[in-house]
mmCIF file of C-alpha atoms in Angstrom:
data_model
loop_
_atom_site.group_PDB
_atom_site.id
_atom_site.type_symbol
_atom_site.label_atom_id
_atom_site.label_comp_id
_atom_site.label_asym_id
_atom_site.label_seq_id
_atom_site.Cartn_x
_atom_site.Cartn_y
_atom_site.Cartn_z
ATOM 1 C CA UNK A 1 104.812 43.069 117.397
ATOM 2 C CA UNK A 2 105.069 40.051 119.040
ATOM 3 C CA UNK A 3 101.789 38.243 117.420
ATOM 4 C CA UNK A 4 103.279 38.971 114.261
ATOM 5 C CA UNK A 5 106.844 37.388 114.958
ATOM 6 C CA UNK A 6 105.367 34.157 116.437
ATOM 7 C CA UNK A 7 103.537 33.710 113.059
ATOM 8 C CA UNK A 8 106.223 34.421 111.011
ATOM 9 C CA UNK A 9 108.626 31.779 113.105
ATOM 10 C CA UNK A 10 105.289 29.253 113.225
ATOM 11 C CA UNK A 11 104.568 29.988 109.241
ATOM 12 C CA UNK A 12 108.768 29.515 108.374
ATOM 13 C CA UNK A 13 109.859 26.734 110.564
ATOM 14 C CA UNK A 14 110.721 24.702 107.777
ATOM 15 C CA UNK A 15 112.169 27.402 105.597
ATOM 16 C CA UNK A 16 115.810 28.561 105.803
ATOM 17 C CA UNK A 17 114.660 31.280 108.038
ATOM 18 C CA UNK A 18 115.713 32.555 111.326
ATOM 19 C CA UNK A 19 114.449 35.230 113.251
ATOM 20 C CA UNK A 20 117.206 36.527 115.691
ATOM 21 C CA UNK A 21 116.490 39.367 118.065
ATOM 22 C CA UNK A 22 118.580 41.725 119.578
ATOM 23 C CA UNK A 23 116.714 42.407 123.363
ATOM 24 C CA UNK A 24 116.990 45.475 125.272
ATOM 25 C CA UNK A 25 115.867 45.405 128.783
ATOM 26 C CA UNK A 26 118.337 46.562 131.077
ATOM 27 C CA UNK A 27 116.662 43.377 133.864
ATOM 28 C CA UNK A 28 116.981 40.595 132.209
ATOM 29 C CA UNK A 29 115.333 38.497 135.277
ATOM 30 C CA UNK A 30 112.575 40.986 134.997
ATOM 31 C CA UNK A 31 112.028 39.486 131.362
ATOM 32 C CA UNK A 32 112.666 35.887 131.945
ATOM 33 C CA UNK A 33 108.560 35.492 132.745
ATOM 34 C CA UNK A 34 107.517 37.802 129.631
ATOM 35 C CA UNK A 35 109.129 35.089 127.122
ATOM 36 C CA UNK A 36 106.941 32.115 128.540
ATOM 37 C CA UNK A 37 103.869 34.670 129.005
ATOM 38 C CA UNK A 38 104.744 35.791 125.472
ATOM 39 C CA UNK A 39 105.431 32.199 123.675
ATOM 40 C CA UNK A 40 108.929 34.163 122.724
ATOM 41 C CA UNK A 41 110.838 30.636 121.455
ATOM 42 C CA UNK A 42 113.628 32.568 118.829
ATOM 43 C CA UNK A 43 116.620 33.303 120.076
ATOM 44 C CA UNK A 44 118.048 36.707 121.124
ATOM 45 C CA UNK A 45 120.972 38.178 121.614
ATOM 46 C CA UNK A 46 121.129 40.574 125.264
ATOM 47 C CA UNK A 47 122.131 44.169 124.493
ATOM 48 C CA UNK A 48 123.548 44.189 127.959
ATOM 49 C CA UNK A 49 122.573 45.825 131.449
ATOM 50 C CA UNK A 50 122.773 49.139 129.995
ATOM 51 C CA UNK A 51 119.709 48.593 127.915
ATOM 52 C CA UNK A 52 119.214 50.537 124.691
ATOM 53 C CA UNK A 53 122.248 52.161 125.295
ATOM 54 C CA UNK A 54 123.705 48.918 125.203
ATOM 55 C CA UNK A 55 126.766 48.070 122.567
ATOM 56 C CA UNK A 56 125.313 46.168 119.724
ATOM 57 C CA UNK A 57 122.183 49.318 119.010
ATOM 58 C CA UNK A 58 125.033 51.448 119.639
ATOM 59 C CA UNK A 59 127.340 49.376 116.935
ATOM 60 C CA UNK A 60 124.403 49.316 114.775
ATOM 61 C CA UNK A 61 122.944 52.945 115.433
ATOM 62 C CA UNK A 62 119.456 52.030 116.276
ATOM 63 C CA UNK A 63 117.533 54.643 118.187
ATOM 64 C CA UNK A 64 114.389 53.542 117.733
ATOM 65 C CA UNK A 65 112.279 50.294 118.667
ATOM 66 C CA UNK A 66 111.656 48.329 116.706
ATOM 67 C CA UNK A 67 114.239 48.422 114.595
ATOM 68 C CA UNK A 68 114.310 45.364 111.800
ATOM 69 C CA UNK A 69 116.973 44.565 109.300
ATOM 70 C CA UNK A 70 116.213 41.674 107.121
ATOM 71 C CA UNK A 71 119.567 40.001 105.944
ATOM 72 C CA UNK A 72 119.743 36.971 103.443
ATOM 73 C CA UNK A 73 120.930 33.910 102.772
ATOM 74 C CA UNK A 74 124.678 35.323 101.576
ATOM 75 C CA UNK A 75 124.611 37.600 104.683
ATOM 76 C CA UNK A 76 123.880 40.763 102.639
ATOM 77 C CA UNK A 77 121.584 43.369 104.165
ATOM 78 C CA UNK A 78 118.241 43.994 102.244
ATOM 79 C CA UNK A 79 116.170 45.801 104.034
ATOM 80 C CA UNK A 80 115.876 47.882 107.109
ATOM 81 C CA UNK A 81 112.975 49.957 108.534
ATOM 82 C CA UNK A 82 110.945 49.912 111.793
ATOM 83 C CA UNK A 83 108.764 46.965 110.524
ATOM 84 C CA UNK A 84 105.387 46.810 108.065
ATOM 85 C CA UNK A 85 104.357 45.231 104.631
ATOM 86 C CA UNK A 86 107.629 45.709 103.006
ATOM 87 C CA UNK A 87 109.333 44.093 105.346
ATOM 88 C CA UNK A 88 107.230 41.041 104.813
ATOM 89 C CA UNK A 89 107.347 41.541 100.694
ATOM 90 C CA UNK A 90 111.277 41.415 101.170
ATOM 91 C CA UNK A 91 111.198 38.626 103.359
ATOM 92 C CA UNK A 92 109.433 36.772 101.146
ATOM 93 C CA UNK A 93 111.621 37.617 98.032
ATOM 94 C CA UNK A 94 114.952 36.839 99.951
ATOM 95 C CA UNK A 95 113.199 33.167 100.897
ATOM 96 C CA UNK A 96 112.292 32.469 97.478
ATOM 97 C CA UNK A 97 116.379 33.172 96.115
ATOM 98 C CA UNK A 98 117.818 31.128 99.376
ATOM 99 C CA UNK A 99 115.629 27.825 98.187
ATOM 100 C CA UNK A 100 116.271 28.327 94.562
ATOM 101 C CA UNK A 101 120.196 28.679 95.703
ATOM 102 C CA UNK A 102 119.794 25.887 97.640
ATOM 103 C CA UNK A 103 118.169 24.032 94.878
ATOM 104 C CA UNK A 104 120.585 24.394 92.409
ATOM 105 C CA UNK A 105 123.391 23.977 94.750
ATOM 106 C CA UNK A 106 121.859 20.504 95.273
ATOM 107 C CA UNK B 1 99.114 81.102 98.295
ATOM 108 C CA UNK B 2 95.552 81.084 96.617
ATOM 109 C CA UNK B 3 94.539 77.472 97.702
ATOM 110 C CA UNK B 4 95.777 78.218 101.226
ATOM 111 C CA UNK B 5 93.663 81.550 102.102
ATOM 112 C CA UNK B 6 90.709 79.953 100.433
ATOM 113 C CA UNK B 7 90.763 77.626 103.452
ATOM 114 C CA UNK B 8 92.088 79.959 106.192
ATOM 115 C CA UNK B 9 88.870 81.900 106.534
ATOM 116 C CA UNK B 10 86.852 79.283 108.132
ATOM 117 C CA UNK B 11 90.087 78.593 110.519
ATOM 118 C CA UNK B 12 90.842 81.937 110.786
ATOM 119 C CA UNK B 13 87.140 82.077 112.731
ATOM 120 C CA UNK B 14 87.578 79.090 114.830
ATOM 121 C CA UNK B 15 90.853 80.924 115.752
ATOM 122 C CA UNK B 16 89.538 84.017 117.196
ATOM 123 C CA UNK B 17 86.654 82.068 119.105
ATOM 124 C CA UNK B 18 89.167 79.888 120.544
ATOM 125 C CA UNK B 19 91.037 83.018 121.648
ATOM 126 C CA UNK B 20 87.899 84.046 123.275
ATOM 127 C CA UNK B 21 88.035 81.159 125.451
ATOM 128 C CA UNK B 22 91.335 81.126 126.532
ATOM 129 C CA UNK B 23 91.591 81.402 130.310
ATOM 130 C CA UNK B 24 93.940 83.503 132.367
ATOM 131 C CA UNK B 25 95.481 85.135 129.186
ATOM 132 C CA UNK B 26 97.433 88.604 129.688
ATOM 133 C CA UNK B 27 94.678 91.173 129.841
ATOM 134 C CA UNK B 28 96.299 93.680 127.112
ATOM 135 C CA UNK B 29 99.764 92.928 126.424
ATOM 136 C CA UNK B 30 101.435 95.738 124.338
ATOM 137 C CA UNK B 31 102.762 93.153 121.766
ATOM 138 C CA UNK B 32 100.928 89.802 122.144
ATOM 139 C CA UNK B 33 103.259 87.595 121.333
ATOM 140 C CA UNK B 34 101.707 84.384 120.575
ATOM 141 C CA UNK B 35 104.304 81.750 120.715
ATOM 142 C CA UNK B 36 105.399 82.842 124.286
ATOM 143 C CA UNK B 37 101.747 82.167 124.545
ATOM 144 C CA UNK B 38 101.593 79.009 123.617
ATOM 145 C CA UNK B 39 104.637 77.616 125.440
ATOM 146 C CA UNK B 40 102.689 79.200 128.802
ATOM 147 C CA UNK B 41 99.590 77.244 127.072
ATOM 148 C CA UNK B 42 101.503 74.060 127.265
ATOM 149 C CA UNK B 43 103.227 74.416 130.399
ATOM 150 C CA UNK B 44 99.976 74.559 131.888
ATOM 151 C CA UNK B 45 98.411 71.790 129.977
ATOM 152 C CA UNK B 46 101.474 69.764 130.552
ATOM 153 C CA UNK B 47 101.251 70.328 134.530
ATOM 154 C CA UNK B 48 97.458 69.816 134.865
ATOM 155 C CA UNK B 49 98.222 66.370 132.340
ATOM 156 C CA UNK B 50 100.979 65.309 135.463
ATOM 157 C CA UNK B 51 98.381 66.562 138.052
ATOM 158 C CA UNK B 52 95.741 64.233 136.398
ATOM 159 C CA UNK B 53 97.624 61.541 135.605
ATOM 160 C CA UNK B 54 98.977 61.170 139.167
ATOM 161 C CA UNK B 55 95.627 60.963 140.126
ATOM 162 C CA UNK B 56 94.696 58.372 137.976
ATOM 163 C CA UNK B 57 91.376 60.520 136.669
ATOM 164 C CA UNK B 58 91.443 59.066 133.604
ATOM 165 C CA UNK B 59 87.959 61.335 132.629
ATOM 166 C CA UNK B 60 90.273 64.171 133.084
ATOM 167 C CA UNK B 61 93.096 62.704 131.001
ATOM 168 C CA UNK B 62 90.935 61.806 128.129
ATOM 169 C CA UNK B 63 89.702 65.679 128.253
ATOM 170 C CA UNK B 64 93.294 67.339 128.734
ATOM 171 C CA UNK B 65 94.668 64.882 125.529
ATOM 172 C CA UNK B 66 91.435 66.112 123.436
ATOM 173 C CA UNK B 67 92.780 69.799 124.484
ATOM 174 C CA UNK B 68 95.996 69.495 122.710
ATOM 175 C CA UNK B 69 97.719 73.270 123.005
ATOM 176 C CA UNK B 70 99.725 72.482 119.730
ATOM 177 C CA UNK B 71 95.971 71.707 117.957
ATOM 178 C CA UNK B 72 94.451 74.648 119.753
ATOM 179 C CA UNK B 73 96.550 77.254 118.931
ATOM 180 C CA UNK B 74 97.387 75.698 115.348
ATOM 181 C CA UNK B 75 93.988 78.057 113.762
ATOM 182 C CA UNK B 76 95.582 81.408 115.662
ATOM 183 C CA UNK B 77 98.937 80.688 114.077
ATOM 184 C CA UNK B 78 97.300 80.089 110.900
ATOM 185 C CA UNK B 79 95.368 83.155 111.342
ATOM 186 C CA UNK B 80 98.264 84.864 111.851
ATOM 187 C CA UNK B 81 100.135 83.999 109.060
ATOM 188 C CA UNK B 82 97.511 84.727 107.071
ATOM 189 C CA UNK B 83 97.292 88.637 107.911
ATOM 190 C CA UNK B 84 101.032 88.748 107.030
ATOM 191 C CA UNK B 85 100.703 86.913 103.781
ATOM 192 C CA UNK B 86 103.395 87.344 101.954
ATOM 193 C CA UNK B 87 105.712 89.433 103.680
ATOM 194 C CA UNK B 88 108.913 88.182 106.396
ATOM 195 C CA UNK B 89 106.183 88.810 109.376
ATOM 196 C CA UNK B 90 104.576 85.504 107.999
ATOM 197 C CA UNK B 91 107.584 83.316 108.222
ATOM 198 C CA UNK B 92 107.595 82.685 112.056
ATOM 199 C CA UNK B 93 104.250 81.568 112.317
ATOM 200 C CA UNK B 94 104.626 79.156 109.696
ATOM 201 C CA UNK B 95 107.812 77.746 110.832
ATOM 202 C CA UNK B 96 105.756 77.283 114.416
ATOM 203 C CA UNK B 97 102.920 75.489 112.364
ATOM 204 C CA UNK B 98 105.719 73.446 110.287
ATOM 205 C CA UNK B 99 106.634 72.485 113.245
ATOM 206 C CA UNK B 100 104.114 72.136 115.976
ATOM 207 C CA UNK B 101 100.361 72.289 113.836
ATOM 208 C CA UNK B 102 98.558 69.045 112.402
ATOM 209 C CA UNK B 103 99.930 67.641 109.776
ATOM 210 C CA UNK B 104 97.498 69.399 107.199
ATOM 211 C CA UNK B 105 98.095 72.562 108.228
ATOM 212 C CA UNK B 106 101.833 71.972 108.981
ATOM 213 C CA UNK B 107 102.287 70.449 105.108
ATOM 214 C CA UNK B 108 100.468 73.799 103.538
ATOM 215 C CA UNK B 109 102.504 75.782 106.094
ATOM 216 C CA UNK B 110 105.843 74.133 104.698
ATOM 217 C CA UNK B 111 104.188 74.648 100.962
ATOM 218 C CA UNK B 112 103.742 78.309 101.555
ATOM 219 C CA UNK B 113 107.827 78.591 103.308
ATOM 220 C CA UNK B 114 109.115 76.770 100.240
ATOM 221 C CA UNK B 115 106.940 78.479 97.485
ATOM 222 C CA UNK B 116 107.521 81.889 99.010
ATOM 223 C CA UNK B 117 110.717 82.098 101.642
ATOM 224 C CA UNK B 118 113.118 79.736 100.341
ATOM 225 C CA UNK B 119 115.980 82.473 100.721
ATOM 226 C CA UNK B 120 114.439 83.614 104.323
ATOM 227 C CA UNK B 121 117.591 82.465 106.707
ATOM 228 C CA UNK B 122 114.613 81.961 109.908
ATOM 229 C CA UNK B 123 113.872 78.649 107.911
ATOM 230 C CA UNK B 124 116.105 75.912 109.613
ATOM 231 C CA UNK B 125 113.258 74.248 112.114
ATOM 232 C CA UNK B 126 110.912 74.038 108.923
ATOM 233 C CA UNK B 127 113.463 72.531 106.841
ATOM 234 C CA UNK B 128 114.482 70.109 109.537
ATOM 235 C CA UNK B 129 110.723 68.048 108.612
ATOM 236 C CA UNK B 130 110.507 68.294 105.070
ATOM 237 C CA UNK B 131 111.435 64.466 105.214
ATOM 238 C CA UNK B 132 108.934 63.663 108.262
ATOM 239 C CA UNK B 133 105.751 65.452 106.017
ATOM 240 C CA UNK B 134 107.113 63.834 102.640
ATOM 241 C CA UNK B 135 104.218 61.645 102.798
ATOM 242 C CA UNK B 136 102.098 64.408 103.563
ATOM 243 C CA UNK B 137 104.049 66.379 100.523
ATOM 244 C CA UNK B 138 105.425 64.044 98.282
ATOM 245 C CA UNK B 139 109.197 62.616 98.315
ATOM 246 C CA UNK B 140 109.724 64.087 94.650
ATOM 247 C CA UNK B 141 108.390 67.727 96.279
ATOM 248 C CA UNK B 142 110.515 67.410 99.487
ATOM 249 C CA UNK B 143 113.582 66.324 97.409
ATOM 250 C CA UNK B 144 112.809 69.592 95.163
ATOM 251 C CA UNK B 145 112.457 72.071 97.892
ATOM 252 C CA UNK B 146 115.570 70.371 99.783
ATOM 253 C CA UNK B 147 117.614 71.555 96.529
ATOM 254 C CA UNK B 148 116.108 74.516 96.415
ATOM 255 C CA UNK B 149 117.259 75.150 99.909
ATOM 256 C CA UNK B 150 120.751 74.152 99.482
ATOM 257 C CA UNK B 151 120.983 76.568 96.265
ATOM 258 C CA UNK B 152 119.347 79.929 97.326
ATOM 259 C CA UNK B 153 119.161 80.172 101.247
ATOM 260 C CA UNK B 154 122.106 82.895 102.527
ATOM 261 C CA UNK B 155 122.021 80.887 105.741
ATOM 262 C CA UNK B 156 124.746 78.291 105.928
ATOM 263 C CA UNK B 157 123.200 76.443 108.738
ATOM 264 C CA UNK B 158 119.777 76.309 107.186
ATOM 265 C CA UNK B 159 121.814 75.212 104.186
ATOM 266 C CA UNK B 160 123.316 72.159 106.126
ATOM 267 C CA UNK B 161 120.108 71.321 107.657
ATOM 268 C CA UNK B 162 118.627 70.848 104.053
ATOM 269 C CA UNK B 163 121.457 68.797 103.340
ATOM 270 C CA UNK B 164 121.005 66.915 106.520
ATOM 271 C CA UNK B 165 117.216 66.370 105.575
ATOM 272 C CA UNK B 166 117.663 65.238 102.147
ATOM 273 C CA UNK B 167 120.234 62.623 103.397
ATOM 274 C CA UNK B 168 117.121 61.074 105.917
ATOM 275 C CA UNK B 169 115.238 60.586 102.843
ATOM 276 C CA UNK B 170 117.589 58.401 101.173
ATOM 277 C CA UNK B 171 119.384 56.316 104.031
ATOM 278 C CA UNK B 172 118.583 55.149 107.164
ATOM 279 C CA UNK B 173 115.493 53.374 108.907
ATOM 280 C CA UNK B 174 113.204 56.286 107.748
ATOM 281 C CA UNK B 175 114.112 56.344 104.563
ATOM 282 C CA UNK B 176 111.344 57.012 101.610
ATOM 283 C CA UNK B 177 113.051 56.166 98.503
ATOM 284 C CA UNK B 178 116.861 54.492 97.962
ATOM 285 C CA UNK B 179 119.205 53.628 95.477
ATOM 286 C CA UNK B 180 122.850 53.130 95.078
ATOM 287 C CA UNK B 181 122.571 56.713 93.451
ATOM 288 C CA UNK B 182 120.790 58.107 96.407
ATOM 289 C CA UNK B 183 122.862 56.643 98.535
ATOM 290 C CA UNK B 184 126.014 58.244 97.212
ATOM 291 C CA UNK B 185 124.065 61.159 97.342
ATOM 292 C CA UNK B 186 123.168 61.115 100.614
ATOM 293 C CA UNK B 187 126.905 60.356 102.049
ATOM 294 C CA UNK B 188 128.190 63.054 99.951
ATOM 295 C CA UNK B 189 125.807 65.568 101.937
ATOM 296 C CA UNK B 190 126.576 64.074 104.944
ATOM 297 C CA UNK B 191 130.042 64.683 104.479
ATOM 298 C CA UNK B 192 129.292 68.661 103.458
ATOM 299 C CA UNK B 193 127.496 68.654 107.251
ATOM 300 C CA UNK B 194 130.456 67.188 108.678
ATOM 301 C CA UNK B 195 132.851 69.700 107.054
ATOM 302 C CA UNK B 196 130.258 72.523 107.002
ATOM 303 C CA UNK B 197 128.345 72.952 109.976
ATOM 304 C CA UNK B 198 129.060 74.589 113.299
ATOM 305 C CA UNK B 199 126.246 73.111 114.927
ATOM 306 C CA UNK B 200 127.824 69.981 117.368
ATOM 307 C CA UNK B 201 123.909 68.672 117.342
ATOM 308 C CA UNK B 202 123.777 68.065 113.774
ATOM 309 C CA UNK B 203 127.109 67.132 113.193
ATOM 310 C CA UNK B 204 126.968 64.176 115.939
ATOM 311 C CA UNK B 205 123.737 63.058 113.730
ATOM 312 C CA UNK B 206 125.252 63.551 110.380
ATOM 313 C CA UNK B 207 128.162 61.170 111.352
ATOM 314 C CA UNK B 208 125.983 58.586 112.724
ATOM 315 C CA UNK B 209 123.740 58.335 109.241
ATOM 316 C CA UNK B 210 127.142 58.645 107.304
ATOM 317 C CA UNK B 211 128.175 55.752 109.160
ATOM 318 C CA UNK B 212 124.830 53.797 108.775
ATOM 319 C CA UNK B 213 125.376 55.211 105.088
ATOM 320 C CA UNK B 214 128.408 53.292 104.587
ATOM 321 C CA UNK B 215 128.147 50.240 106.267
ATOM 322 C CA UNK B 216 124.697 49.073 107.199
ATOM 323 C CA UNK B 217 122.344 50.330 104.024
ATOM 324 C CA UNK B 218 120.943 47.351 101.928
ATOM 325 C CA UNK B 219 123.162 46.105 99.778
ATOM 326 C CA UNK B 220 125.879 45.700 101.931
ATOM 327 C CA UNK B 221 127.487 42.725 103.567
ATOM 328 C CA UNK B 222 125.786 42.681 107.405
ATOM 329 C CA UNK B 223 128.505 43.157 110.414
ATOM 330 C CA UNK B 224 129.124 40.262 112.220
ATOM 331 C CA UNK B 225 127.671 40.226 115.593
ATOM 332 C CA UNK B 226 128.984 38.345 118.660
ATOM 333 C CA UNK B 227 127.426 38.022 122.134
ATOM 334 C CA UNK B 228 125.546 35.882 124.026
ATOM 335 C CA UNK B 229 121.764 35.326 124.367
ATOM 336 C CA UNK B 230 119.426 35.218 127.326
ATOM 337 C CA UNK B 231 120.626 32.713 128.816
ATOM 338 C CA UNK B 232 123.830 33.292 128.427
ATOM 339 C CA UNK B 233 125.506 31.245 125.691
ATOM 340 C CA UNK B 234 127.661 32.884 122.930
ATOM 341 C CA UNK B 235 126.565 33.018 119.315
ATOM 342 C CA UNK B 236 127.524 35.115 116.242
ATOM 343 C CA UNK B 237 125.124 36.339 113.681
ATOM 344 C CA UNK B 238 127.216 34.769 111.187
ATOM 345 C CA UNK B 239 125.782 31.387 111.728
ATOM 346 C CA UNK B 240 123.237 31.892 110.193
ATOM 347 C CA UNK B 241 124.543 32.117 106.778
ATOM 348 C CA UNK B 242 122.490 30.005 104.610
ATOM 349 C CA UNK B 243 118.972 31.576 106.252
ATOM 350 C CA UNK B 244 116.982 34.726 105.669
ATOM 351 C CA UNK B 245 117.352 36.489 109.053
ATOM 352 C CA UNK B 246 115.146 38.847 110.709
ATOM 353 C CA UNK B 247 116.982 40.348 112.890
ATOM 354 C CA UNK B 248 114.885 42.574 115.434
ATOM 355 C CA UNK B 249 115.805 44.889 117.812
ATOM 356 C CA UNK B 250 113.612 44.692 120.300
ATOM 357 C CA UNK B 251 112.503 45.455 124.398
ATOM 358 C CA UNK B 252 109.440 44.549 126.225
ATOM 359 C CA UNK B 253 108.570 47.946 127.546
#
C-alpha cells in the first residue's frame, strides 16, 4: 500500500487533503527506520504498545489491515472498506465538494 | 440440480483417481467417513508444510502449497454429494464444500443448500458465507436466500446466523451494497442476534457490527480521535476539519 499512499500525498499536496494514519506496531523503535526506508512523511497516530489490540482499532472496531475510512471536509464519514478503486472515486468526489465549499465560502 | 450433475461427472472421475492416490489411508474402514479424512489429510499436510518450511526447502513448499487438502478432496466431496442428490445425506458434504472447496464449487454447493435444504437445521456453517461468495453468487441472490433462511429454517441458530450474514452485507468494511435503508436493516437484525441467539461467539460479533452500525457507517459524523503520533506529540483528528482525510489503519508487518 505504501506506493499508493505516497502518490496520493505527492498528487494532493496542494489540495485540502490529509492523509492521517493510525500505526500499529507494538515497537515503535523497530519502525522508526521503515518510515525513512519507506519515504512515510504523513503523520500517524500510535495505536499504542499493545499493537492491533491497541485502543483506537479497538474504539473503531477494525480487525483487519488495512482498514481505510475516508472522512470529508465537514468531518462526516463517507466511505470505509479495506482500500481499492472506490476508495479513490470517493476521494475524489469528497475533494471536488471541499474546493467548491471553499470557493463559495470565499 | 441439473446444471450441477452435468459438471460433476468429469469431477466425480478426478475424485476417485485422486482417492487412488491417497497414501496411508485406512485400509477398509467400515464407514469411511470422509471429513475425518480430510482433517487427518490436513494435519499431515499442515505438519510436513512446518517440517518444510523450517527447513527452508522452498522446492518442497511450492509442492506442499500446490497439494492443497481442501482442493484435493473438494472432487470426493463433490462426488459425494452427488450420489446423495437430493436427499439429507447430501447436506454435509455440501456444507464441507460451502465451506472448505474452491470457490466454484463452494458457490454451486451453496446454490444446491439454498435451492434444495433451506429448512435443513445442519445449515449454519453454509449460511455463515453467503456474504463472502456474494460475488461469486450475486448480492441480490445472497440477500434472497438470507430471507429465505430467516423465514423457513426450524433452527433458531441457523436463523440468527442468516440474520447475522445479511447484516455483513449491508454494514461494515465488507460490505457489498448500503443504504440508509439497509442500514436500518441491518441494525435491526443485529439487534434480533443480540436478543436471539445463545451462541456467546456470534453475539460478541453482532454487537461489534451493531456498534460500527450506529456510529461509524458513512454518513455519520466521524468520532473524534485523540493521541499522539510517532514521535510523540498530541493531535486530534478533528483538526483536520476543512480537509478530505484518509485515515488508514495501518502496520508494517
Amino acid at each position: 500500500m505504501y506506493p499508493h499512499e505516497r502518490s496520493l500525498v505527492e498528487e494532493w499536496k496542494n489540495e485540502p487533503f490529509a492523509l492521517i494514519g493510525v500505526n500499529s506496531d507494538a515497537d515503535k523503535e523497530k519502525l522508526r527506520p521503515r518510515l525513512a526506508e519507506e519515504r512515510i512523511t504523513w503523520r500517524s497516530f500510535w495505536n499504542g504498545p499493545q499493537g492491533t489490540s491497541g485502543p483506537i482499532s479497538k474504539a473503531w472496531k477494525v480487525t483487519g489491515w488495512p482498514t481505510v475510512y475516508v472522512i470529508d471536509h465537514e468531518g462526516v464519514i463517507r466511505h470505509k472498506s479495506h482500500g481499492g478503486p472506490e476508495m479513490d472515486k470517493v476521494l475524489r468526489e469528497c475533494l471536488e465538494a471541499a474546493k467548491q465549499a471553499a470557493a463559495t465560502a470565499r | 440440480m441439473r446444471g450441477l450433475s452435468h459438471y460433476l461427472i468429469p469431477i466425480f472421475l478426478a475424485g476417485v483417481a485422486a482417492a487412488q492416490t491417497q497414501e496411508s489411508r485406512p485400509t477398509s474402514p467400515p464407514q469411511p467417513d470422509l471429513e475425518q479424512e480430510f482433517a487427518a489429510a490436513r494435519a499431515r499436510h499442515n505438519e510436513a508444510l512446518r517440517a518444510a518450511s523450517q527447513a527452508k526447502d522452498q522446492e518442497a513448499l511450492k509442492k506442499l502449497l500446490a497439494q492443497n487438502p481442501a482442493l484435493v478432496f473438494g472432487p470426493r466431496f463433490a462426488a459425494k454429494a452427488a450420489e446423495h442428490a437430493g436427499t439429507p445425506e447430501a447436506v454435509p458434504y455440501l456444507v464441507w464444500m460451502v465451506g472448505n472447496a474452491n470457490a466454484d464449487l463452494g458457490a454451486s454447493a451453496l446454490t444446491t443448500l439454498m435451492e434444495q435444504h433451506v429448512t435443513d437445521p445442519r445449515i449454519g456453517r453454509a449460511v455463515a458465507r453467503l456474504g463472502t461468495l456474494g460475488s461469486k453468487i450475486g448480492t441480490e441472490r445472497a440477500r434472497a436466500w438470507a430471507a429465505q433462511v430467516i423465514e423457513k429454517n426450524p433452527d433458531l441458530e441457523v436463523r440468527m446466523q442468516a440474520r447475522f450474514t445479511r447484516a455483513t452485507m449491508h454494514v461494515g468494511t465488507r460490505a457489498r451494497e448500503r443504504s440508509e435503508a439497509l442500514r436500518q436493516g441491518a441494525i435491526a437484525d443485529l439487534k434480533e442476534v443480540l436478543a436471539g441467539s445463545t451462541q456467546r461467539s456470534l453475539q460478541g460479533l453482532a454487537a461489534d457490527l451493531l456498534y460500527e452500525a450506529e456510529t461509524l457507517e458513512p454518513g455519520l459524523p466521524a468520532p473524534e480521535i485523540e493521541g499522539e503520533d510517532l514521535d510523540g506529540a498530541r493531535f486530534k483528528l478533528s483538526e483536520y476539519r476543512g480537509k478530505v482525510v484518509l485515515l488508514d489503519f495501518w502496520g508494517d508487518w
